[in-house]
Amino acid sequence: MPESTSSDSFQPKPLIVSGAATYPGLDDWRSLPIAQQPSWAATDEYHAATAELSSLPPLVFAGEVDVLRERLAAAARGEAFLLQGGDCAETFDGATADKISARVRTILQMAVVLTYGASLPVIKMGRMAGQFAKPRSSNDETRDGVTLPAYRGDMVNGYDFSPESRRHDPSRLVRAYHTSASTLNLIRAFTQGGFADLRLVHHWNQGFMANPAHSRYESTAREIDRAVKFMEACGADFEALKRVEFFASHEALLLDYERALTRIDSRTGLPYDTSGHFLWIGERTRDLDSAHVDFLSRVRNPIGVKLGPTSTADDALALIDKLDPQREPGRLTFITRMGAGNIREKLPSLVEKVTDSGAQVLWVTDPMHGNTVTSPNGYKTRNFDDVIDEVRGFFEVHNSLGTFPGGLHVEMTGDDVAECLGGADPIDQDAFLEGYESVCDPRLNHMQSLEMAFLVAGALSKS
Ligand code: PEP
Ligand code: MN
């Protein structure tokens, strides 16, 4: 999205035509099986909301989306590493300057550590500015004998447990758009306006090292410090390093929203889903003949697909044929989320068969969603050690096959919450009583996120 610091920096390209886009096949999904949608179609409110979305300006531009595809192609070749992170579910109330800046800041801090570990550029991407809709395992929730529709994300209904709040409300689609717009505006301002200055980000990381619990990362932190000083001594252009590219992504779950924000780019004549740069298909909506796979096969954005432990190599190959028939570098990312106990057994055959097919996808690990447990005191949580173990398994598998472990997809926040167990300065379940804020899955807090970056940097420097 913003200007790049490299020579092929993003230049504004011709604008996308606004208004409801028509293009062959863009509405075929409407007659296909579709999972996880709200029950609001055919109401006047629904038509008003989708018509309004269709007339609003795009949130991202086609040229930025094309730049991202090039960056992801480099990662698929082993020449860059993707860091994708943010809330499980963004909320409207959570879109405050403090929370957004803390999240961006944490991602930038992690990226500096990973850049050092990988000796490669790190592509920075938020699960931000659109991550407002959630797939659920059950349509309903029952509390004290009262059954109401399950919470499906702020784009659909409210988290409060009351009939009014849990009603599927199409006007929330429009509010999600405006909240995404203001979130993106702040992200663009931060990442272009000096906040991303390498020296500043490095300085923040020294705050992490001030905690004695993190002393085991001392040597890496010192090496980074020396590298920054070395750059300074060599006369590196730190002015240029004040600006970074930062991309927005979310799960493309509500196809009403995605379809209404799809525009035809006047430069290429092709459809782009302008709700975000990168969109992914979740584990529950990736059936080959489903509406989600069909719709996303028709937009130019880079696409991710989550692959859980039941995925077969044939599933992966069929998804490649459908989503990336041209075998276009950067088009397709597989985000594996197998669980720490499964990854070493399940991932090798997938990677092997995809590689043998000649396809070059980007492989990313999501070490969160296969490792969710309930704490003895009843909270949805994850053990930091399990999360790290899945990352290690991911690196081991790719290293042994000679393929590139190309990225990390994490649920994290910049705040000091208590949602995941463990870490060097450990969170225990008693801390959940005060510090648990997520309305969906548990996130790594600020310190746990940085600790993960140090651990992954160690693994990257060996791979
Ligand atoms: C998520 O990313 O929050 C999610 C629901 O993931 P998955 O589709 O992998 O279960
Ligand atoms: Mn989640």
PDB file of N, CA and C and ligand atoms in Angstrom, residues 88 127 131 134-135 251 280-284 306 337 366 369 409 411 441, ligand 1:
ATOM      1  N   CYS A  88      -7.884 -12.177  16.488  1.00  0.00           N
ATOM      2  CA  CYS A  88      -8.752 -13.202  15.894  1.00  0.00           C
ATOM      3  C   CYS A  88      -9.955 -12.487  15.299  1.00  0.00           C
ATOM      4  N   ARG A 127      -3.693  -8.704  10.261  1.00  0.00           N
ATOM      5  CA  ARG A 127      -5.061  -9.241  10.236  1.00  0.00           C
ATOM      6  C   ARG A 127      -5.879  -8.050  10.734  1.00  0.00           C
ATOM      7  N   GLN A 131     -11.146  -7.632   9.613  1.00  0.00           N
ATOM      8  CA  GLN A 131     -11.259  -8.955  10.254  1.00  0.00           C
ATOM      9  C   GLN A 131     -12.429  -8.923  11.265  1.00  0.00           C
ATOM     10  N   LYS A 134     -16.649 -13.871  11.774  1.00  0.00           N
ATOM     11  CA  LYS A 134     -16.076 -15.119  12.278  1.00  0.00           C
ATOM     12  C   LYS A 134     -16.931 -16.333  11.919  1.00  0.00           C
ATOM     13  N   PRO A 135     -16.279 -17.405  11.472  1.00  0.00           N
ATOM     14  CA  PRO A 135     -16.992 -18.677  11.333  1.00  0.00           C
ATOM     15  C   PRO A 135     -17.215 -19.262  12.728  1.00  0.00           C
ATOM     16  N   GLU A 251     -10.053 -12.676   6.704  1.00  0.00           N
ATOM     17  CA  GLU A 251     -10.725 -13.838   6.139  1.00  0.00           C
ATOM     18  C   GLU A 251     -11.903 -13.336   5.303  1.00  0.00           C
ATOM     19  N   TRP A 280      -8.066 -14.412   2.771  1.00  0.00           N
ATOM     20  CA  TRP A 280      -7.895 -15.862   2.872  1.00  0.00           C
ATOM     21  C   TRP A 280      -9.228 -16.564   3.074  1.00  0.00           C
ATOM     22  N   ILE A 281      -9.204 -17.861   2.714  1.00  0.00           N
ATOM     23  CA  ILE A 281     -10.368 -18.731   2.861  1.00  0.00           C
ATOM     24  C   ILE A 281     -10.108 -19.593   4.090  1.00  0.00           C
ATOM     25  N   GLY A 282     -11.075 -19.638   4.991  1.00  0.00           N
ATOM     26  CA  GLY A 282     -10.882 -20.351   6.256  1.00  0.00           C
ATOM     27  C   GLY A 282     -11.014 -21.855   6.108  1.00  0.00           C
ATOM     28  N   GLU A 283     -10.610 -22.541   7.148  1.00  0.00           N
ATOM     29  CA  GLU A 283     -10.655 -24.005   7.195  1.00  0.00           C
ATOM     30  C   GLU A 283     -12.085 -24.531   6.990  1.00  0.00           C
ATOM     31  N   ARG A 284     -13.088 -23.770   7.432  1.00  0.00           N
ATOM     32  CA  ARG A 284     -14.467 -24.262   7.342  1.00  0.00           C
ATOM     33  C   ARG A 284     -15.157 -23.910   6.027  1.00  0.00           C
ATOM     34  N   LYS A 306      -6.460 -21.709   4.393  1.00  0.00           N
ATOM     35  CA  LYS A 306      -6.047 -22.429   5.598  1.00  0.00           C
ATOM     36  C   LYS A 306      -6.142 -23.929   5.320  1.00  0.00           C
ATOM     37  N   ARG A 337      -2.337 -25.158   9.481  1.00  0.00           N
ATOM     38  CA  ARG A 337      -2.673 -25.040  10.919  1.00  0.00           C
ATOM     39  C   ARG A 337      -3.061 -26.442  11.376  1.00  0.00           C
ATOM     40  N   ASP A 366       0.351 -21.199  10.539  1.00  0.00           N
ATOM     41  CA  ASP A 366      -0.530 -20.615  11.554  1.00  0.00           C
ATOM     42  C   ASP A 366      -0.446 -21.571  12.752  1.00  0.00           C
ATOM     43  N   HIS A 369      -4.332 -22.068  15.447  1.00  0.00           N
ATOM     44  CA  HIS A 369      -5.667 -22.671  15.399  1.00  0.00           C
ATOM     45  C   HIS A 369      -5.700 -24.177  15.592  1.00  0.00           C
ATOM     46  N   HIS A 409       1.775 -16.751  10.580  1.00  0.00           N
ATOM     47  CA  HIS A 409       0.438 -16.135  10.692  1.00  0.00           C
ATOM     48  C   HIS A 409       0.001 -16.282  12.152  1.00  0.00           C
ATOM     49  N   GLU A 411      -2.234 -14.874  15.800  1.00  0.00           N
ATOM     50  CA  GLU A 411      -3.225 -14.052  16.490  1.00  0.00           C
ATOM     51  C   GLU A 411      -2.509 -13.383  17.655  1.00  0.00           C
ATOM     52  N   ASP A 441     -10.847 -15.955  19.634  1.00  0.00           N
ATOM     53  CA  ASP A 441      -9.718 -16.796  20.054  1.00  0.00           C
ATOM     54  C   ASP A 441      -8.685 -16.003  20.853  1.00  0.00           C
TER      55      ASP A 441
HETATM   56  C1  PEP B   1      -9.077 -17.669  12.152  1.00  0.00           C
HETATM   57  O1  PEP B   1      -8.077 -17.422  11.451  1.00  0.00           O
HETATM   58  O2  PEP B   1      -9.461 -16.940  13.078  1.00  0.00           O
HETATM   59  C2  PEP B   1      -9.808 -18.936  11.901  1.00  0.00           C
HETATM   60  C3  PEP B   1     -11.084 -19.089  12.203  1.00  0.00           C
HETATM   61  O3  PEP B   1      -8.996 -19.871  11.383  1.00  0.00           O
HETATM   62  P1  PEP B   1      -9.313 -21.288  10.722  1.00  0.00           P
HETATM   63  O4  PEP B   1     -10.153 -21.023   9.505  1.00  0.00           O
HETATM   64  O5  PEP B   1      -7.947 -21.797  10.369  1.00  0.00           O
HETATM   65  O6  PEP B   1      -9.996 -22.146  11.749  1.00  0.00           O
END
